[in-house]
Amino acid sequence: MRLLSRHSLPGRLILAAASLSGHLTAAPPAGKSASTDLSLGIGTGATLGVPLQIVLLLGALTLLPALVMSVTPFLRIALVLHFLRQALGTQTAPSNQVLVGLSLFLTILLMQPVIGQVHDQAWAPMERGEISLLQAGERAAVPLRAFLARYVREKDAALMLELSKTPPPKSPKDLDLKILVPAYVLSELKTGFQIGAVLFLPFLVIDIVVASVTLAVGMVQLPPVMLSAPFKILLFVLVDGWNLVVGSLMKSF
């Protein structure tokens, strides 16, 4: 009886184990190290060594917070919330951690369509090995460029084109990221300051009224800011200010 024939189940297991053992114990080819070579493909036939990969990764992680704050709605949202806290007169409430956390989650909510496009057009094909890292970067820049071009003012884009001595493109969507990013930051700063100035007006009226009343009754020793703060907070709560401010911010994008 051929219990261990090549076509029987025990025979197949023995042959598979022998083949795996031969692959594991085989000596590496001459001129090659037995250690695993980790490399990152940048293009066709181009690779980077592990030390350079680590340097690039650390550099990218260092620039990531600046990119998140500059090329996303985080800039406008954080500015408006900061002006709102100053207008209310509450110096540390809400705290900076709360404002930054709220701005970050609202930014993620707004950037979901762009993140989805980047994943489908760039990240997923690169994971499957269909495109290189540079091609993935070029594809990822397309939805980001379209997002930035919607909120960049023409005046700011023209200024960046003049400073970089770059000829103007045929359409705003053809602008390079080196022009769009600083122009977007300038546009968002102006928009954030405009919204902040509008938020200050009703609370400024309360400060003026309270200051006039305190001076009229002769309460000079008590600072008017201490008296107006409860009225401003009460007004903000009665009109459901957080819902109005966050809703208006989200609808502005």
Tab-separated table of C-alpha atoms in Angstrom:
chain	number	residue	atom	x	y	z
A	1	MET	CA	0.000	0.000	0.000
A	2	ARG	CA	1.340	3.399	-0.946
A	3	LEU	CA	0.142	5.389	2.048
A	4	LEU	CA	2.713	8.135	1.439
A	5	SER	CA	2.335	8.502	-2.302
A	6	ARG	CA	2.752	11.909	-3.857
A	7	HIS	CA	-0.954	12.178	-4.590
A	8	SER	CA	-2.177	11.221	-1.105
A	9	LEU	CA	-2.873	13.882	1.579
A	10	PRO	CA	0.057	12.853	3.891
A	11	GLY	CA	2.380	12.756	0.928
A	12	ARG	CA	1.356	16.234	-0.156
A	13	LEU	CA	1.918	17.595	3.366
A	14	ILE	CA	5.402	16.061	3.511
A	15	LEU	CA	6.323	17.484	0.087
A	16	ALA	CA	5.032	20.939	1.077
A	17	ALA	CA	7.014	20.870	4.334
A	18	ALA	CA	10.161	19.785	2.516
A	19	SER	CA	9.769	22.523	-0.064
A	20	LEU	CA	9.206	25.193	2.633
A	21	SER	CA	12.220	23.940	4.588
A	22	GLY	CA	14.385	24.128	1.493
A	23	HIS	CA	13.342	27.738	0.847
A	24	LEU	CA	13.999	28.752	4.441
A	25	THR	CA	17.411	27.101	4.725
A	26	ALA	CA	18.676	28.072	1.295
A	27	ALA	CA	21.626	30.439	1.357
A	28	PRO	CA	21.074	33.917	-0.036
A	29	PRO	CA	22.473	34.606	-3.514
A	30	ALA	CA	26.015	35.876	-3.779
A	31	GLY	CA	26.388	39.618	-3.430
A	32	LYS	CA	23.043	40.035	-1.605
A	33	SER	CA	22.487	40.448	2.101
A	34	ALA	CA	20.141	38.167	4.021
A	35	SER	CA	18.473	41.160	5.669
A	36	THR	CA	15.248	42.538	4.275
A	37	ASP	CA	15.722	45.624	2.100
A	38	LEU	CA	13.017	48.162	2.838
A	39	SER	CA	12.716	50.762	0.141
A	40	LEU	CA	10.146	53.214	-1.066
A	41	GLY	CA	9.470	53.392	-4.775
A	42	ILE	CA	9.410	56.965	-5.999
A	43	GLY	CA	9.291	56.228	-9.661
A	44	THR	CA	10.062	53.478	-12.114
A	45	GLY	CA	13.211	51.832	-10.872
A	46	ALA	CA	13.917	54.546	-8.281
A	47	THR	CA	14.079	53.685	-4.600
A	48	LEU	CA	15.060	55.395	-1.381
A	49	GLY	CA	16.992	53.812	1.459
A	50	VAL	CA	15.619	53.347	4.944
A	51	PRO	CA	17.499	56.314	6.553
A	52	LEU	CA	16.276	58.710	3.894
A	53	GLN	CA	12.746	57.341	4.230
A	54	ILE	CA	12.843	58.037	7.979
A	55	VAL	CA	14.074	61.596	7.381
A	56	LEU	CA	11.309	62.246	4.832
A	57	LEU	CA	8.673	60.753	7.123
A	58	LEU	CA	9.749	62.882	10.095
A	59	GLY	CA	9.842	65.968	7.889
A	60	ALA	CA	6.332	65.240	6.614
A	61	LEU	CA	5.040	64.741	10.163
A	62	THR	CA	6.617	68.073	11.166
A	63	LEU	CA	4.868	69.906	8.327
A	64	LEU	CA	1.540	68.129	8.796
A	65	PRO	CA	0.128	70.473	11.520
A	66	ALA	CA	1.021	73.533	9.438
A	67	LEU	CA	-0.663	72.017	6.382
A	68	VAL	CA	-3.783	71.130	8.342
A	69	MET	CA	-4.031	74.671	9.715
A	70	SER	CA	-3.253	76.361	6.376
A	71	VAL	CA	-4.978	74.465	3.560
A	72	THR	CA	-8.189	73.455	5.349
A	73	PRO	CA	-11.180	75.323	6.864
A	74	PHE	CA	-9.430	74.987	10.244
A	75	LEU	CA	-7.936	78.471	9.826
A	76	ARG	CA	-11.242	80.289	9.462
A	77	ILE	CA	-13.036	78.244	12.128
A	78	ALA	CA	-10.283	78.712	14.713
A	79	LEU	CA	-10.106	82.463	14.033
A	80	VAL	CA	-13.856	82.955	14.413
A	81	LEU	CA	-14.046	80.934	17.626
A	82	HIS	CA	-11.121	82.899	19.069
A	83	PHE	CA	-12.814	86.222	18.253
A	84	LEU	CA	-16.044	84.923	19.756
A	85	ARG	CA	-14.319	84.118	23.036
A	86	GLN	CA	-12.714	87.568	23.089
A	87	ALA	CA	-16.051	89.227	22.386
A	88	LEU	CA	-17.723	87.330	25.235
A	89	GLY	CA	-14.995	88.481	27.599
A	90	THR	CA	-14.272	84.972	28.872
A	91	GLN	CA	-10.509	84.768	28.616
A	92	THR	CA	-10.094	81.038	29.270
A	93	ALA	CA	-13.581	79.598	28.749
A	94	PRO	CA	-13.779	77.633	26.523
A	95	SER	CA	-10.150	76.634	26.790
A	96	ASN	CA	-7.769	76.521	23.845
A	97	GLN	CA	-7.950	72.710	23.786
A	98	VAL	CA	-11.729	72.814	23.411
A	99	LEU	CA	-11.621	75.412	20.626
A	100	VAL	CA	-8.888	73.565	18.742
A	101	GLY	CA	-10.702	70.241	19.143
A	102	LEU	CA	-13.983	71.680	17.894
A	103	SER	CA	-12.213	73.347	14.961
A	104	LEU	CA	-10.454	70.099	14.085
A	105	PHE	CA	-13.605	67.963	14.082
A	106	LEU	CA	-15.534	70.547	12.066
A	107	THR	CA	-12.639	70.624	9.608
A	108	ILE	CA	-12.724	66.831	9.237
A	109	LEU	CA	-16.467	67.021	8.598
A	110	LEU	CA	-15.999	69.628	5.881
A	111	MET	CA	-13.023	67.913	4.265
A	112	GLN	CA	-14.638	64.469	4.006
A	113	PRO	CA	-15.469	64.811	0.267
A	114	VAL	CA	-11.921	65.921	-0.558
A	115	ILE	CA	-10.395	63.172	1.611
A	116	GLY	CA	-12.616	60.597	-0.111
A	117	GLN	CA	-11.507	61.747	-3.554
A	118	VAL	CA	-7.851	61.658	-2.542
A	119	HIS	CA	-8.273	58.120	-1.192
A	120	ASP	CA	-10.084	56.823	-4.277
A	121	GLN	CA	-7.913	58.549	-6.882
A	122	ALA	CA	-4.459	58.421	-5.265
A	123	TRP	CA	-4.093	56.309	-2.119
A	124	ALA	CA	-6.018	53.192	-3.200
A	125	PRO	CA	-4.239	52.822	-6.592
A	126	MET	CA	-0.857	53.355	-4.906
A	127	GLU	CA	-1.640	50.620	-2.353
A	128	ARG	CA	-2.494	48.251	-5.195
A	129	GLY	CA	0.824	49.067	-6.865
A	130	GLU	CA	-0.805	50.579	-9.956
A	131	ILE	CA	0.896	53.977	-9.629
A	132	SER	CA	4.051	55.324	-7.992
A	133	LEU	CA	4.281	57.753	-5.082
A	134	LEU	CA	4.872	60.754	-7.358
A	135	GLN	CA	1.874	59.868	-9.510
A	136	ALA	CA	-0.234	59.496	-6.358
A	137	GLY	CA	0.882	62.949	-5.221
A	138	GLU	CA	-0.109	64.449	-8.566
A	139	ARG	CA	-3.525	62.815	-8.397
A	140	ALA	CA	-4.057	63.905	-4.786
A	141	ALA	CA	-3.293	67.515	-5.715
A	142	VAL	CA	-6.221	67.687	-8.159
A	143	PRO	CA	-9.125	67.636	-5.623
A	144	LEU	CA	-7.123	69.769	-3.183
A	145	ARG	CA	-6.480	72.346	-5.901
A	146	ALA	CA	-10.173	72.414	-6.802
A	147	PHE	CA	-11.112	72.943	-3.137
A	148	LEU	CA	-8.671	75.795	-2.603
A	149	ALA	CA	-9.617	77.520	-5.869
A	150	ARG	CA	-13.245	77.889	-4.698
A	151	TYR	CA	-12.299	80.091	-1.717
A	152	VAL	CA	-9.318	82.040	-3.063
A	153	ARG	CA	-9.961	85.674	-3.869
A	154	GLU	CA	-8.853	86.861	-7.263
A	155	LYS	CA	-6.925	89.743	-5.707
A	156	ASP	CA	-4.867	87.429	-3.487
A	157	ALA	CA	-4.155	85.029	-6.352
A	158	ALA	CA	-3.040	87.941	-8.539
A	159	LEU	CA	-0.695	89.115	-5.782
A	160	MET	CA	0.931	85.683	-5.491
A	161	LEU	CA	1.293	85.464	-9.287
A	162	GLU	CA	2.947	88.877	-9.312
A	163	LEU	CA	5.327	88.024	-6.470
A	164	SER	CA	6.338	84.705	-8.047
A	165	LYS	CA	6.528	86.266	-11.546
A	166	THR	CA	4.301	83.522	-12.912
A	167	PRO	CA	2.075	84.119	-15.950
A	168	PRO	CA	-1.634	83.894	-15.119
A	169	PRO	CA	-3.310	80.616	-16.174
A	170	LYS	CA	-6.419	80.284	-18.313
A	171	SER	CA	-8.685	79.341	-15.384
A	172	PRO	CA	-8.408	79.405	-11.564
A	173	LYS	CA	-8.360	75.589	-11.485
A	174	ASP	CA	-5.051	75.639	-13.370
A	175	LEU	CA	-3.270	77.571	-10.611
A	176	ASP	CA	-0.319	75.822	-9.047
A	177	LEU	CA	-0.410	74.860	-5.375
A	178	LYS	CA	2.492	77.203	-4.638
A	179	ILE	CA	0.150	80.049	-5.670
A	180	LEU	CA	-3.075	78.664	-4.237
A	181	VAL	CA	-1.850	77.868	-0.720
A	182	PRO	CA	-0.599	81.370	0.294
A	183	ALA	CA	-3.509	83.007	-1.541
A	184	TYR	CA	-5.948	80.745	0.315
A	185	VAL	CA	-4.356	81.646	3.662
A	186	LEU	CA	-4.692	85.384	2.920
A	187	SER	CA	-8.306	84.958	1.822
A	188	GLU	CA	-9.216	82.936	4.915
A	189	LEU	CA	-7.535	85.459	7.206
A	190	LYS	CA	-9.573	88.281	5.725
A	191	THR	CA	-12.806	86.280	5.916
A	192	GLY	CA	-12.119	85.244	9.507
A	193	PHE	CA	-11.424	88.819	10.590
A	194	GLN	CA	-14.590	90.046	8.864
A	195	ILE	CA	-16.735	87.481	10.675
A	196	GLY	CA	-14.968	88.280	13.951
A	197	ALA	CA	-15.693	92.002	13.548
A	198	VAL	CA	-19.378	91.259	12.983
A	199	LEU	CA	-19.450	89.058	16.101
A	200	PHE	CA	-17.933	91.854	18.187
A	201	LEU	CA	-20.648	94.422	17.353
A	202	PRO	CA	-23.573	93.218	19.550
A	203	PHE	CA	-21.295	92.564	22.511
A	204	LEU	CA	-19.660	95.947	22.021
A	205	VAL	CA	-23.082	97.586	22.308
A	206	ILE	CA	-23.654	95.809	25.628
A	207	ASP	CA	-20.245	96.996	26.897
A	208	ILE	CA	-21.047	100.597	25.943
A	209	VAL	CA	-24.494	100.519	27.585
A	210	VAL	CA	-23.186	98.968	30.806
A	211	ALA	CA	-20.274	101.415	30.942
A	212	SER	CA	-22.629	104.387	30.457
A	213	VAL	CA	-24.959	103.171	33.198
A	214	THR	CA	-22.156	102.560	35.694
A	215	LEU	CA	-20.722	106.011	35.064
A	216	ALA	CA	-24.163	107.609	35.386
A	217	VAL	CA	-24.830	106.048	38.791
A	218	GLY	CA	-21.299	106.759	39.994
A	219	MET	CA	-20.008	103.175	40.193
A	220	VAL	CA	-16.488	104.137	39.207
A	221	GLN	CA	-14.640	101.616	41.372
A	222	LEU	CA	-16.310	98.577	39.773
A	223	PRO	CA	-14.942	97.756	36.259
A	224	PRO	CA	-17.700	97.796	33.618
A	225	VAL	CA	-16.279	94.602	32.082
A	226	MET	CA	-17.183	92.615	35.183
A	227	LEU	CA	-20.785	93.820	34.983
A	228	SER	CA	-21.205	93.364	31.248
A	229	ALA	CA	-19.785	89.803	31.101
A	230	PRO	CA	-22.876	88.126	32.648
A	231	PHE	CA	-25.201	90.054	30.323
A	232	LYS	CA	-23.185	89.042	27.258
A	233	ILE	CA	-23.130	85.388	28.287
A	234	LEU	CA	-26.869	85.495	29.020
A	235	LEU	CA	-27.603	87.027	25.618
A	236	PHE	CA	-25.408	84.465	23.891
A	237	VAL	CA	-27.163	81.583	25.636
A	238	LEU	CA	-30.672	82.926	25.001
A	239	VAL	CA	-30.128	83.227	21.239
A	240	ASP	CA	-28.438	79.775	21.120
A	241	GLY	CA	-25.207	81.395	19.997
A	242	TRP	CA	-23.114	78.248	19.545
A	243	ASN	CA	-25.648	76.776	17.143
A	244	LEU	CA	-25.845	80.016	15.172
A	245	VAL	CA	-22.095	80.552	14.966
A	246	VAL	CA	-21.159	76.969	14.080
A	247	GLY	CA	-24.069	76.673	11.635
A	248	SER	CA	-23.119	79.902	9.862
A	249	LEU	CA	-19.481	78.814	9.698
A	250	MET	CA	-20.316	75.428	8.200
A	251	LYS	CA	-22.698	76.967	5.663
A	252	SER	CA	-20.045	79.481	4.569
A	253	PHE	CA	-18.035	76.650	2.944
